[in-house]
Tab-separated table of N, CA and C and ligand atoms in Angstrom:
chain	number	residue	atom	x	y	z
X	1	UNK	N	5.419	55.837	-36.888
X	1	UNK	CA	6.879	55.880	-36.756
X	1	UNK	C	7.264	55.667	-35.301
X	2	UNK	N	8.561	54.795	-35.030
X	2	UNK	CA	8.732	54.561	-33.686
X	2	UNK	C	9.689	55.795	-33.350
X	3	UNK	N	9.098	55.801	-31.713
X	3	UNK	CA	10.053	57.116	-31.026
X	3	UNK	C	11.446	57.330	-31.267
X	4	UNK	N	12.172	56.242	-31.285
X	4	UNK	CA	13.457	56.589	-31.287
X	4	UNK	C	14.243	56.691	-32.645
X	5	UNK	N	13.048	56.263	-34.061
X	5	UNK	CA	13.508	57.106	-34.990
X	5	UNK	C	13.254	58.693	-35.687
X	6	UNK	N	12.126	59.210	-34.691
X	6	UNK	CA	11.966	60.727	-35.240
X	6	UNK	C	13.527	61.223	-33.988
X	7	UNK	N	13.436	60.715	-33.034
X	7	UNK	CA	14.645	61.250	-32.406
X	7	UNK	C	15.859	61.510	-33.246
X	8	UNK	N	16.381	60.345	-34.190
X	8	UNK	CA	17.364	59.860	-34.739
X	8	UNK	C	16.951	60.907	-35.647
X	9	UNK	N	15.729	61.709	-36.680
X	9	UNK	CA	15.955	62.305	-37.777
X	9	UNK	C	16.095	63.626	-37.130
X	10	UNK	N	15.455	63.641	-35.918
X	10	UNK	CA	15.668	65.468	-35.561
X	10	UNK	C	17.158	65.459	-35.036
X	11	UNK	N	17.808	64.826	-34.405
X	11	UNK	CA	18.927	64.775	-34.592
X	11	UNK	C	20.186	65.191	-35.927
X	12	UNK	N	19.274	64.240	-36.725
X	12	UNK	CA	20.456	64.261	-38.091
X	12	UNK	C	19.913	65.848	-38.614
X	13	UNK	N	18.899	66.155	-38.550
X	13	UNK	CA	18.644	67.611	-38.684
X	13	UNK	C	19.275	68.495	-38.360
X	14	UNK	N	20.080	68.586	-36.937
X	14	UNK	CA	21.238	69.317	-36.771
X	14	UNK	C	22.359	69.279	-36.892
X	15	UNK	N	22.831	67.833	-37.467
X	15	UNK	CA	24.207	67.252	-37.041
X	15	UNK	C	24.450	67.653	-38.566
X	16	UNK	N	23.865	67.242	-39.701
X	16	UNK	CA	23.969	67.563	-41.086
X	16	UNK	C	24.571	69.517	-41.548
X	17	UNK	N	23.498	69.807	-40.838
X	17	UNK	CA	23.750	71.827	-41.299
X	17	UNK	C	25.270	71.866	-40.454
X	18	UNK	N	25.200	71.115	-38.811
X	18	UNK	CA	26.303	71.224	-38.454
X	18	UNK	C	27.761	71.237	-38.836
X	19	UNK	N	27.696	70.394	-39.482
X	19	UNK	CA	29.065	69.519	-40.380
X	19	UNK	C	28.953	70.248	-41.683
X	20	UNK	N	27.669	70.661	-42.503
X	20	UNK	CA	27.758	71.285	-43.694
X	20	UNK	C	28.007	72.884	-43.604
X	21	UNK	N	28.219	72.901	-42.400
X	21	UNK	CA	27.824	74.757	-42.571
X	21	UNK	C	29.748	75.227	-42.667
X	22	UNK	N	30.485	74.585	-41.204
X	22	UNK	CA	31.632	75.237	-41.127
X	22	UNK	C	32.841	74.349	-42.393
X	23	UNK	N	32.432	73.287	-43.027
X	23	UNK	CA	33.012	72.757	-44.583
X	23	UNK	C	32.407	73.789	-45.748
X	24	UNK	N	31.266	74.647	-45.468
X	24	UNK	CA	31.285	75.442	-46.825
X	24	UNK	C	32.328	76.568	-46.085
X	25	UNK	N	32.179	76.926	-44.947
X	25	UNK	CA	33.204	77.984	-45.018
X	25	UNK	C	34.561	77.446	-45.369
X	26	UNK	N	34.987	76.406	-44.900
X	26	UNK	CA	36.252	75.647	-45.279
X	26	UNK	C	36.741	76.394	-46.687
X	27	UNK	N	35.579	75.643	-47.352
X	27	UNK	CA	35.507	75.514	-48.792
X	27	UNK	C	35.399	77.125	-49.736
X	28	UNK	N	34.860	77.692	-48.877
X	28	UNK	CA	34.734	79.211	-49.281
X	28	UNK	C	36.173	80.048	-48.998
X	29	UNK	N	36.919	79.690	-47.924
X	29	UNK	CA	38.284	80.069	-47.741
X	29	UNK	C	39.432	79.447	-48.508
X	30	UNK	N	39.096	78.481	-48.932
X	30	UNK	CA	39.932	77.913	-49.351
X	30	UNK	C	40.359	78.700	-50.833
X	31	UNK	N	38.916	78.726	-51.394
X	31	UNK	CA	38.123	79.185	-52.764
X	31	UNK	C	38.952	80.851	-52.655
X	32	UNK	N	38.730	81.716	-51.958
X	32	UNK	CA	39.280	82.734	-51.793
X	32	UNK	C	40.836	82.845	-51.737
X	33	UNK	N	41.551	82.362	-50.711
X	33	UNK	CA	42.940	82.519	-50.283
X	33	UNK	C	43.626	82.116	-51.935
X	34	UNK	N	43.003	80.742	-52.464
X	34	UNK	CA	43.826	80.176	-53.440
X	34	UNK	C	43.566	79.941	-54.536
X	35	UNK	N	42.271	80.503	-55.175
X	35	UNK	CA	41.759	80.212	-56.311
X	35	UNK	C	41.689	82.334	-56.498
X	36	UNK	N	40.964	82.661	-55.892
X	36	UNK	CA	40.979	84.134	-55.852
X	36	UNK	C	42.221	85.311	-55.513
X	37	UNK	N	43.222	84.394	-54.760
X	37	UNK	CA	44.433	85.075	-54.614
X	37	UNK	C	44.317	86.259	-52.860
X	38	UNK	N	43.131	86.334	-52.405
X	38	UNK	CA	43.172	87.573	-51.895
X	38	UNK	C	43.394	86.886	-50.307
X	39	UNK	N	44.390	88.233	-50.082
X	39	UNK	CA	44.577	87.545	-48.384
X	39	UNK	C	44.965	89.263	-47.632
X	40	UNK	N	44.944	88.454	-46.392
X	40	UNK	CA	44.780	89.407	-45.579
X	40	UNK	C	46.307	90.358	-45.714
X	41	UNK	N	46.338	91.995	-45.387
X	41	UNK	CA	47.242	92.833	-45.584
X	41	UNK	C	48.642	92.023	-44.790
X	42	UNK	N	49.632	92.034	-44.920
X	42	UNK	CA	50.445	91.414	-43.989
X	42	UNK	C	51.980	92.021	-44.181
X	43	UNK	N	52.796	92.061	-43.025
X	43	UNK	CA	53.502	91.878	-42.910
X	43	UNK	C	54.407	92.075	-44.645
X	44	UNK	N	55.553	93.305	-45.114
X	44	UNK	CA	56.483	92.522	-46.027
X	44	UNK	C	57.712	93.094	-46.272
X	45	UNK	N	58.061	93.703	-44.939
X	45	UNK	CA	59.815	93.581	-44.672
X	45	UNK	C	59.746	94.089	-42.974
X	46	UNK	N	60.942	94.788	-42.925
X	46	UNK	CA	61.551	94.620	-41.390
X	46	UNK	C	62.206	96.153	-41.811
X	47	UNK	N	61.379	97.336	-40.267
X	47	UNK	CA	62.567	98.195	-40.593
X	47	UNK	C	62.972	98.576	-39.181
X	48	UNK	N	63.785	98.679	-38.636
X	48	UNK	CA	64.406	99.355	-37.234
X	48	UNK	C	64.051	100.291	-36.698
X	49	UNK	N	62.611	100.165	-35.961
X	49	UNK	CA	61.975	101.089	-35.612
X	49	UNK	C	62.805	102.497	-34.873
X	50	UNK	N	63.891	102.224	-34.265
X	50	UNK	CA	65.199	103.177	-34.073
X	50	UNK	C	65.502	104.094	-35.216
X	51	UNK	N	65.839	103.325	-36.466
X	51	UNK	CA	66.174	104.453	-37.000
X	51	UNK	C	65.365	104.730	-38.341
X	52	UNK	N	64.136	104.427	-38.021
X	52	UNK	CA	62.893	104.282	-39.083
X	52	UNK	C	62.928	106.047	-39.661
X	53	UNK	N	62.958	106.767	-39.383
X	53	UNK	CA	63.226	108.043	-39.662
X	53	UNK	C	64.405	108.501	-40.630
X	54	UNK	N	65.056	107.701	-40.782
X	54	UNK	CA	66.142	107.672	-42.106
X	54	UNK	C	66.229	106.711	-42.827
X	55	UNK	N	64.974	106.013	-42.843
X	55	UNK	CA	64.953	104.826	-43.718
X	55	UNK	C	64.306	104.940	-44.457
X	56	UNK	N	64.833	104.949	-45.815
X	56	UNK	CA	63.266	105.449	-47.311
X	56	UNK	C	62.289	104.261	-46.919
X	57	UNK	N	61.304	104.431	-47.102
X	57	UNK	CA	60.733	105.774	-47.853
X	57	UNK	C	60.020	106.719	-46.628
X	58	UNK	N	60.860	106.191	-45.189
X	58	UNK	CA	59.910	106.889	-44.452
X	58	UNK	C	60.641	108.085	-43.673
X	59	UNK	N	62.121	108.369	-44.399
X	59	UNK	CA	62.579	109.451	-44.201
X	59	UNK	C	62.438	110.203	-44.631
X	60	UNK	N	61.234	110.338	-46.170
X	60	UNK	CA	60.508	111.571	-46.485
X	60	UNK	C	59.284	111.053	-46.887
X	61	UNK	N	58.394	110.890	-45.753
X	61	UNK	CA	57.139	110.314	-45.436
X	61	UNK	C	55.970	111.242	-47.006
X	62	UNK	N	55.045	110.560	-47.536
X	62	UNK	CA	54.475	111.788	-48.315
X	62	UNK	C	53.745	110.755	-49.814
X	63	UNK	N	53.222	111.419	-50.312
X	63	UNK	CA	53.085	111.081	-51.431
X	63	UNK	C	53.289	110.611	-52.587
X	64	UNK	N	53.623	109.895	-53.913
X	64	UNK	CA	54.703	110.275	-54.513
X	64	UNK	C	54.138	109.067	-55.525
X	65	UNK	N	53.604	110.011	-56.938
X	65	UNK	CA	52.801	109.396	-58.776
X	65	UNK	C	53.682	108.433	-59.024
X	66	UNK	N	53.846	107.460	-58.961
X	66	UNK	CA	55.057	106.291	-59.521
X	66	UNK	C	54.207	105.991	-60.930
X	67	UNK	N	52.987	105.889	-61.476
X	67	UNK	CA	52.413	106.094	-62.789
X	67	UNK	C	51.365	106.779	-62.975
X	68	UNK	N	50.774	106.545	-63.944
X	68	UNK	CA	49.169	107.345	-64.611
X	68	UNK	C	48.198	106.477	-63.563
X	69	UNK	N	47.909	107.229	-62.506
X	69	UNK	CA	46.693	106.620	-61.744
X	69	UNK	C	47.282	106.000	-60.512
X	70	UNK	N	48.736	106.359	-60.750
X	70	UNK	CA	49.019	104.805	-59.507
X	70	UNK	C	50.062	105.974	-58.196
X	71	UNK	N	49.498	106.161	-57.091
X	71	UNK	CA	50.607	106.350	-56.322
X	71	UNK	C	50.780	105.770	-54.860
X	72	UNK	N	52.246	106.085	-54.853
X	72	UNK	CA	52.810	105.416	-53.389
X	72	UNK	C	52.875	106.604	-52.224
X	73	UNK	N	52.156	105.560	-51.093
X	73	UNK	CA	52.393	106.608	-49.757
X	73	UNK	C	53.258	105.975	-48.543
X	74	UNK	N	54.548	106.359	-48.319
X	74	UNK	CA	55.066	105.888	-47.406
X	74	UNK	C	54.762	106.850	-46.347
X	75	UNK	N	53.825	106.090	-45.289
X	75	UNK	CA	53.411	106.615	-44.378
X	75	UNK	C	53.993	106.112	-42.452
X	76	UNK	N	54.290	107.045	-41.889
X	76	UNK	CA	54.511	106.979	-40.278
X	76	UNK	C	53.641	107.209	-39.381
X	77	UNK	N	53.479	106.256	-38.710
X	77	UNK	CA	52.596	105.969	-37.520
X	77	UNK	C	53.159	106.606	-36.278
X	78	UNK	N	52.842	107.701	-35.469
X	78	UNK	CA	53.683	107.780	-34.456
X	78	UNK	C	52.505	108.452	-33.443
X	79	UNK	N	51.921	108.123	-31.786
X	79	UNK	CA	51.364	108.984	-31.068
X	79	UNK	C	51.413	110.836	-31.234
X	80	UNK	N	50.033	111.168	-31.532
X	80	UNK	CA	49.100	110.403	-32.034
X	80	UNK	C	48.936	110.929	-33.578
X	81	UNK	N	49.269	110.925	-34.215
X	81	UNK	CA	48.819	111.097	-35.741
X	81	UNK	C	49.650	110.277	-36.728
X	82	UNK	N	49.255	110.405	-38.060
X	82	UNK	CA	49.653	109.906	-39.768
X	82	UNK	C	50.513	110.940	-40.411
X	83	UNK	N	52.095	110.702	-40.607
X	83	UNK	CA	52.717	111.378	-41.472
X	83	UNK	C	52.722	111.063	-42.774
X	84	UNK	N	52.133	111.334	-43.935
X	84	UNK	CA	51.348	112.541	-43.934
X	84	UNK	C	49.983	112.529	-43.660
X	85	UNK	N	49.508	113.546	-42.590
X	85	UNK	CA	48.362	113.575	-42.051
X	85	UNK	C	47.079	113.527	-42.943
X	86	UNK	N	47.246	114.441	-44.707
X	86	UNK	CA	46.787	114.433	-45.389
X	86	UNK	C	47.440	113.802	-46.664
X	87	UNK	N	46.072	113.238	-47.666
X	87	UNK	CA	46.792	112.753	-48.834
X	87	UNK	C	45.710	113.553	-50.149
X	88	UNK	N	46.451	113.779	-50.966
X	88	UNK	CA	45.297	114.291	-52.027
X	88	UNK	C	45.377	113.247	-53.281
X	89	UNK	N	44.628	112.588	-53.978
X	89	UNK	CA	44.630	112.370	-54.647
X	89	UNK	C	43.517	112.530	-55.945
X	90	UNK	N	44.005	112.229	-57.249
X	90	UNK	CA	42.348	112.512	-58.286
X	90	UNK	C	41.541	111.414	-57.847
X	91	UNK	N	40.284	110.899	-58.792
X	91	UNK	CA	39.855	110.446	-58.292
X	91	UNK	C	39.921	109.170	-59.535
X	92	UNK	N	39.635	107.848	-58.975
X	92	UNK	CA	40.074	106.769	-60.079
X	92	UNK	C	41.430	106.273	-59.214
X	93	UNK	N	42.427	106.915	-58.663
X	93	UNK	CA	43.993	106.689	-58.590
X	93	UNK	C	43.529	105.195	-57.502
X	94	UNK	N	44.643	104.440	-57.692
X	94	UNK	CA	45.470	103.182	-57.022
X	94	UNK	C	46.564	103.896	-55.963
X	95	UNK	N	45.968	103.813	-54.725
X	95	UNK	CA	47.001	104.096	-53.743
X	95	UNK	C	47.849	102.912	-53.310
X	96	UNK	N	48.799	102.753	-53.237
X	96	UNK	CA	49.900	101.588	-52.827
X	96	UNK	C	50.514	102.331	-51.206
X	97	UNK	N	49.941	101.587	-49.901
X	97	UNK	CA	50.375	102.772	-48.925
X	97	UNK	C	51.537	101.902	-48.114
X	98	UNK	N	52.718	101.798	-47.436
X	98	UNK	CA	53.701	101.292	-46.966
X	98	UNK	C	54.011	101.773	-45.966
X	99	UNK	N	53.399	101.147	-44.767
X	99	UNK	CA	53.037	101.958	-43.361
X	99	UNK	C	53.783	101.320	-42.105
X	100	UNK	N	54.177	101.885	-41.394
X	100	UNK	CA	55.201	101.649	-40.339
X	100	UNK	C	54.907	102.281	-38.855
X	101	UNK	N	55.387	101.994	-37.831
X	101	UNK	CA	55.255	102.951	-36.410
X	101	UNK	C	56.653	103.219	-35.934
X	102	UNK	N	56.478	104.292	-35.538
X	102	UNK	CA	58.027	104.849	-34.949
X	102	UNK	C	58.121	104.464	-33.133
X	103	UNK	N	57.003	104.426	-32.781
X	103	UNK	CA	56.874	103.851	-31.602
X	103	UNK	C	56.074	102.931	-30.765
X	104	UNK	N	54.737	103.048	-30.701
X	104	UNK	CA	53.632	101.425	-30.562
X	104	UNK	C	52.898	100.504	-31.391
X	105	UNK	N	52.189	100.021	-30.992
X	105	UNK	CA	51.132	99.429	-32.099
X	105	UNK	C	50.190	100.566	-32.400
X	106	UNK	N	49.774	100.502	-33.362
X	106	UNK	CA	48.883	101.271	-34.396
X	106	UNK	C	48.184	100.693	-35.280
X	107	UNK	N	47.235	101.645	-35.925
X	107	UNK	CA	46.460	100.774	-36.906
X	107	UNK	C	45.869	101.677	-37.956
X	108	UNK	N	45.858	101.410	-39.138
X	108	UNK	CA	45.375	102.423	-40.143
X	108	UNK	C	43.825	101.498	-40.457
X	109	UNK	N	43.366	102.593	-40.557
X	109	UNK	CA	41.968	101.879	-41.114
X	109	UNK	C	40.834	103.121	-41.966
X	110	UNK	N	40.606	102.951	-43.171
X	110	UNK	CA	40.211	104.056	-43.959
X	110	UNK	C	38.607	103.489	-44.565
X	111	UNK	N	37.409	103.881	-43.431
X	111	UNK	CA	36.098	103.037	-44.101
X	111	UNK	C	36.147	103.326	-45.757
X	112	UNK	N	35.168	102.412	-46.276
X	112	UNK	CA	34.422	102.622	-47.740
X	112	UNK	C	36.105	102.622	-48.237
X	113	UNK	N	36.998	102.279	-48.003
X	113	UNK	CA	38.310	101.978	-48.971
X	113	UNK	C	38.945	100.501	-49.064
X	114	UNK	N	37.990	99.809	-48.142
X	114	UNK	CA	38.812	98.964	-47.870
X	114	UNK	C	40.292	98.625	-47.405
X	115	UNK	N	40.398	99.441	-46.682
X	115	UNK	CA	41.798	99.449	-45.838
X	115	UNK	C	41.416	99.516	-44.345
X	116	UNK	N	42.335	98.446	-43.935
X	116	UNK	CA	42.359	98.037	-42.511
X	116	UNK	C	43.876	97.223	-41.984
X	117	UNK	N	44.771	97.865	-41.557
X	117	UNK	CA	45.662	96.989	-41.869
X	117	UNK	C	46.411	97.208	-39.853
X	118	UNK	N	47.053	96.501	-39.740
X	118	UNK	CA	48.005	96.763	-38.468
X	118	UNK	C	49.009	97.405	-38.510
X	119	UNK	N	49.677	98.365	-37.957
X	119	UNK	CA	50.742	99.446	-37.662
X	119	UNK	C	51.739	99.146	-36.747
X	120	UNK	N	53.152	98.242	-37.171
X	120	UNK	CA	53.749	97.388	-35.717
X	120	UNK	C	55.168	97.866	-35.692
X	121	UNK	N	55.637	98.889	-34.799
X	121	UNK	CA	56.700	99.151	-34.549
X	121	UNK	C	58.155	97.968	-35.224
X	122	UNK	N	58.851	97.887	-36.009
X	122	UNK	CA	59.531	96.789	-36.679
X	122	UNK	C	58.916	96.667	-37.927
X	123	UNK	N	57.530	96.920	-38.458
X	123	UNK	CA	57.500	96.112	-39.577
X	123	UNK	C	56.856	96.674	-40.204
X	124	UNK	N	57.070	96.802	-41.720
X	124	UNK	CA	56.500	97.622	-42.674
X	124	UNK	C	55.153	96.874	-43.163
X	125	UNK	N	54.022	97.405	-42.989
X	125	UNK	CA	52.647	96.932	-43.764
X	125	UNK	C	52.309	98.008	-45.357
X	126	UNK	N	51.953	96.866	-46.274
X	126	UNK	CA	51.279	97.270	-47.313
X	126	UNK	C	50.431	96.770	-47.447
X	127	UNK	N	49.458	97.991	-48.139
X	127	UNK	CA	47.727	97.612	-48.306
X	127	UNK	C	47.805	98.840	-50.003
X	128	UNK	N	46.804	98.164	-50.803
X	128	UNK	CA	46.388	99.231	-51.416
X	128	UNK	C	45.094	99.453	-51.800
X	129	UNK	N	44.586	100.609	-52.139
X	129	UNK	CA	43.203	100.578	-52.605
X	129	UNK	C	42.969	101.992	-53.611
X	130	UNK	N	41.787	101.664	-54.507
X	130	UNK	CA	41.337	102.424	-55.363
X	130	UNK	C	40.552	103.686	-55.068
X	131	UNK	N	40.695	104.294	-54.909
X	131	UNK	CA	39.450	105.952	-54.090
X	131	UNK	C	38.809	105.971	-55.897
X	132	UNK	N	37.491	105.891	-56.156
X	132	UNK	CA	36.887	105.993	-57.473
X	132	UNK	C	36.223	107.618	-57.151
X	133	UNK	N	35.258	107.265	-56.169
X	133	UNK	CA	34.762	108.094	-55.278
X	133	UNK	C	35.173	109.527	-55.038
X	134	UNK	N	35.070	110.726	-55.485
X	134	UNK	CA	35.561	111.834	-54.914
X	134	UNK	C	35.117	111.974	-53.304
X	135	UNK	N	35.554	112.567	-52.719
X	135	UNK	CA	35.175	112.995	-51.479
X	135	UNK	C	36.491	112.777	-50.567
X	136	UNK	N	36.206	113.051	-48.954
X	136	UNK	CA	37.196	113.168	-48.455
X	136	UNK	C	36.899	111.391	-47.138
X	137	UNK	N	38.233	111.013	-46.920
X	137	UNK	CA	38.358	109.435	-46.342
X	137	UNK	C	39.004	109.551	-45.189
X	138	UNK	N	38.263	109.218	-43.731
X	138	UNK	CA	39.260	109.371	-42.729
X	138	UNK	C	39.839	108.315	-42.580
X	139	UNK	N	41.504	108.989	-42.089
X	139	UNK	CA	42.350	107.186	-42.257
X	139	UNK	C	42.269	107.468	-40.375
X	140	UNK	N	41.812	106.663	-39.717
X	140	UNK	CA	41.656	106.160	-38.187
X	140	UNK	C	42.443	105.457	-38.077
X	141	UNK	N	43.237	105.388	-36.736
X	141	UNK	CA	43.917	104.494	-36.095
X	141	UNK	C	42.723	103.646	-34.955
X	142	UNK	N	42.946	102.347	-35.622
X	142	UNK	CA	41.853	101.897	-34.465
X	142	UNK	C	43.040	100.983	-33.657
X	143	UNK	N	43.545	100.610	-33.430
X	143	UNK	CA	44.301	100.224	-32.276
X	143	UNK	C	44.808	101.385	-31.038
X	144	UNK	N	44.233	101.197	-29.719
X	144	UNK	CA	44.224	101.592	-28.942
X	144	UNK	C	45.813	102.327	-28.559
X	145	UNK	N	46.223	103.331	-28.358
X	145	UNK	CA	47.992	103.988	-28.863
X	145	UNK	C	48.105	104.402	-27.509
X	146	UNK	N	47.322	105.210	-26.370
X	146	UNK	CA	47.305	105.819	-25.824
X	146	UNK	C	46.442	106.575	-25.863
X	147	UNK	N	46.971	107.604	-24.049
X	147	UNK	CA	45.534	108.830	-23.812
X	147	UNK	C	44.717	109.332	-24.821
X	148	UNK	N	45.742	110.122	-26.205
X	148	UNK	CA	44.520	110.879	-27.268
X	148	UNK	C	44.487	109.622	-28.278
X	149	UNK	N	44.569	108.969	-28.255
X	149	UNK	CA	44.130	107.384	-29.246
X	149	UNK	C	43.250	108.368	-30.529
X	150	UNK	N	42.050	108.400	-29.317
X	150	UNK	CA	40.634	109.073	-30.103
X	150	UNK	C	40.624	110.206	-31.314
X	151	UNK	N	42.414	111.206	-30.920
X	151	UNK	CA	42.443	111.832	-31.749
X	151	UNK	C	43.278	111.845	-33.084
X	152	UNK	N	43.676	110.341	-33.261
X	152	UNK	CA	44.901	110.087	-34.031
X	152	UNK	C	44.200	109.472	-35.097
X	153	UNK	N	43.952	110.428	-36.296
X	153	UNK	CA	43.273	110.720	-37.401
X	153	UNK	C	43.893	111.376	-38.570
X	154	UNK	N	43.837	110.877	-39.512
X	154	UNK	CA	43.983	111.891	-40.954
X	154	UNK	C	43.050	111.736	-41.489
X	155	UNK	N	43.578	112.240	-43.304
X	155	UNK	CA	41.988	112.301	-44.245
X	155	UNK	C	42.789	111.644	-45.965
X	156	UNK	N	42.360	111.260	-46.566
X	156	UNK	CA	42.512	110.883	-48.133
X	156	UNK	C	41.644	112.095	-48.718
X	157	UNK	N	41.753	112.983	-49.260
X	157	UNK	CA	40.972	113.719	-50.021
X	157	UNK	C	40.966	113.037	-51.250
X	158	UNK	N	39.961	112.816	-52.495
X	158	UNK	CA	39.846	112.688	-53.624
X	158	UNK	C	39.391	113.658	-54.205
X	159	UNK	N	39.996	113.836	-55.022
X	159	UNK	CA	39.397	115.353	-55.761
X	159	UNK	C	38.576	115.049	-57.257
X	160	UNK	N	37.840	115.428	-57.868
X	160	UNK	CA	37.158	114.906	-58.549
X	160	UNK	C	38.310	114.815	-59.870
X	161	UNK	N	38.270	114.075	-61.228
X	161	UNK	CA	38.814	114.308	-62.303
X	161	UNK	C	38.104	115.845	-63.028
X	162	UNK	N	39.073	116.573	-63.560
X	162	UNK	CA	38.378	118.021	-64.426
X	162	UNK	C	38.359	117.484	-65.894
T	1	CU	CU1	47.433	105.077	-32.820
C-alpha cells in the first residue's frame, strides 16, 4: 500500500466517528425534545417579584392534594431557605411544584427526584416529580444566593403508604 493512502484511511478513521458522533447526538435530541416530548423545566408565567407575597399561590406558600396521588406546592425562594421548608407527602404521590424568588437567583434541586430547576426573581418555574420511594429528599439550592448559600436547604419527607 502506498504512503499516502494509509494516511488518507487513518485519517478517514477520525473524520468518520467525528462527523458520526455529534449527528447521533443531533439525532438523539432531536428524538427526545420531539418524538419523546421531554424538555428542560422552564420558565411558565411572570410574577412581580415586589409583590410576589400576595400573589397565589405564593401568598400561602404550602402544600395542597388537588387529587388521589397528585399534589401542588407553591413554593418561595427567599435568602436563605424554601417556604415551605418541609413537605410531607405518601409515598407513590405526583408533586407538581411552582417555584418563585422573592429576591435573587436561586435554585431548587432535589437528588434521586429528578428535580433541578432555576429559581429567578420575576418568574414562576414548574417541575414535577414522583417520590415512589419512602424516605426523606433534600431540596438544595444550588445556585450560589449569598454568605449562608450552604445553608439554604429543606426536605420532601415521604412517608410510607399504611
Ligand atoms: Cu439560594
Amino acid at each position: 500500500m502506498k504512503r499516502g493512502t494509509t494516511i488518507y484511511l487513518y485519517e478517514l478513521a477520525w473524520i468518520l466517528p467525528s462527523i458520526a458522533l455529534p449527528v447521533g447526538m443531533l439525532v438523539a435530541l432531536a428524538v427526545t425534545a420531539f418524538g419523546a416530548g421531554i424538555h428542560l423545566p422552564s420558565e411558565v408565567g411572570r410574577v412581580n417579584p415586589l409583590h410576589v407575597a400576595a400573589t397565589p399561590p405564593f401568598d400561602a406558600p404550602g402544600v395542597k392534594q388537588i387529587a388521589p396521588g397528585q399534589y401542588e406546592v407553591g413554593m418561595l425562594a427567599q435568602i436563605w431557605s424554601f417556604t415551605p421548608g418541609e413537605i410531607r407527602v405518601p409515598a407513590g404521590s405526583t408533586v407538581h411544584f411552582w417555584v418563585t424568588s422573592k429576591d435573587v437567583v436561586h435554585g431548587l434541586f432535589i437528588p434521586h427526584a429528578n428535580v433541578n430547576v432555576m429559581v429567578l426573581p420575576g418568574q414562576i418555574a414548574h417541575v414535577e416529580a414522583r417520590f415512589d420511594r419512602p424516605g426523606e429528599y433534600p431540596m438544595l439550592c444550588h445556585e450560589y444566593c449569598g454568605i449562608a448559600h450552604h445553608t439554604m436547604a429543606g426536605k420532601v419527607i415521604v412517608e410510607p403508604r399504611s
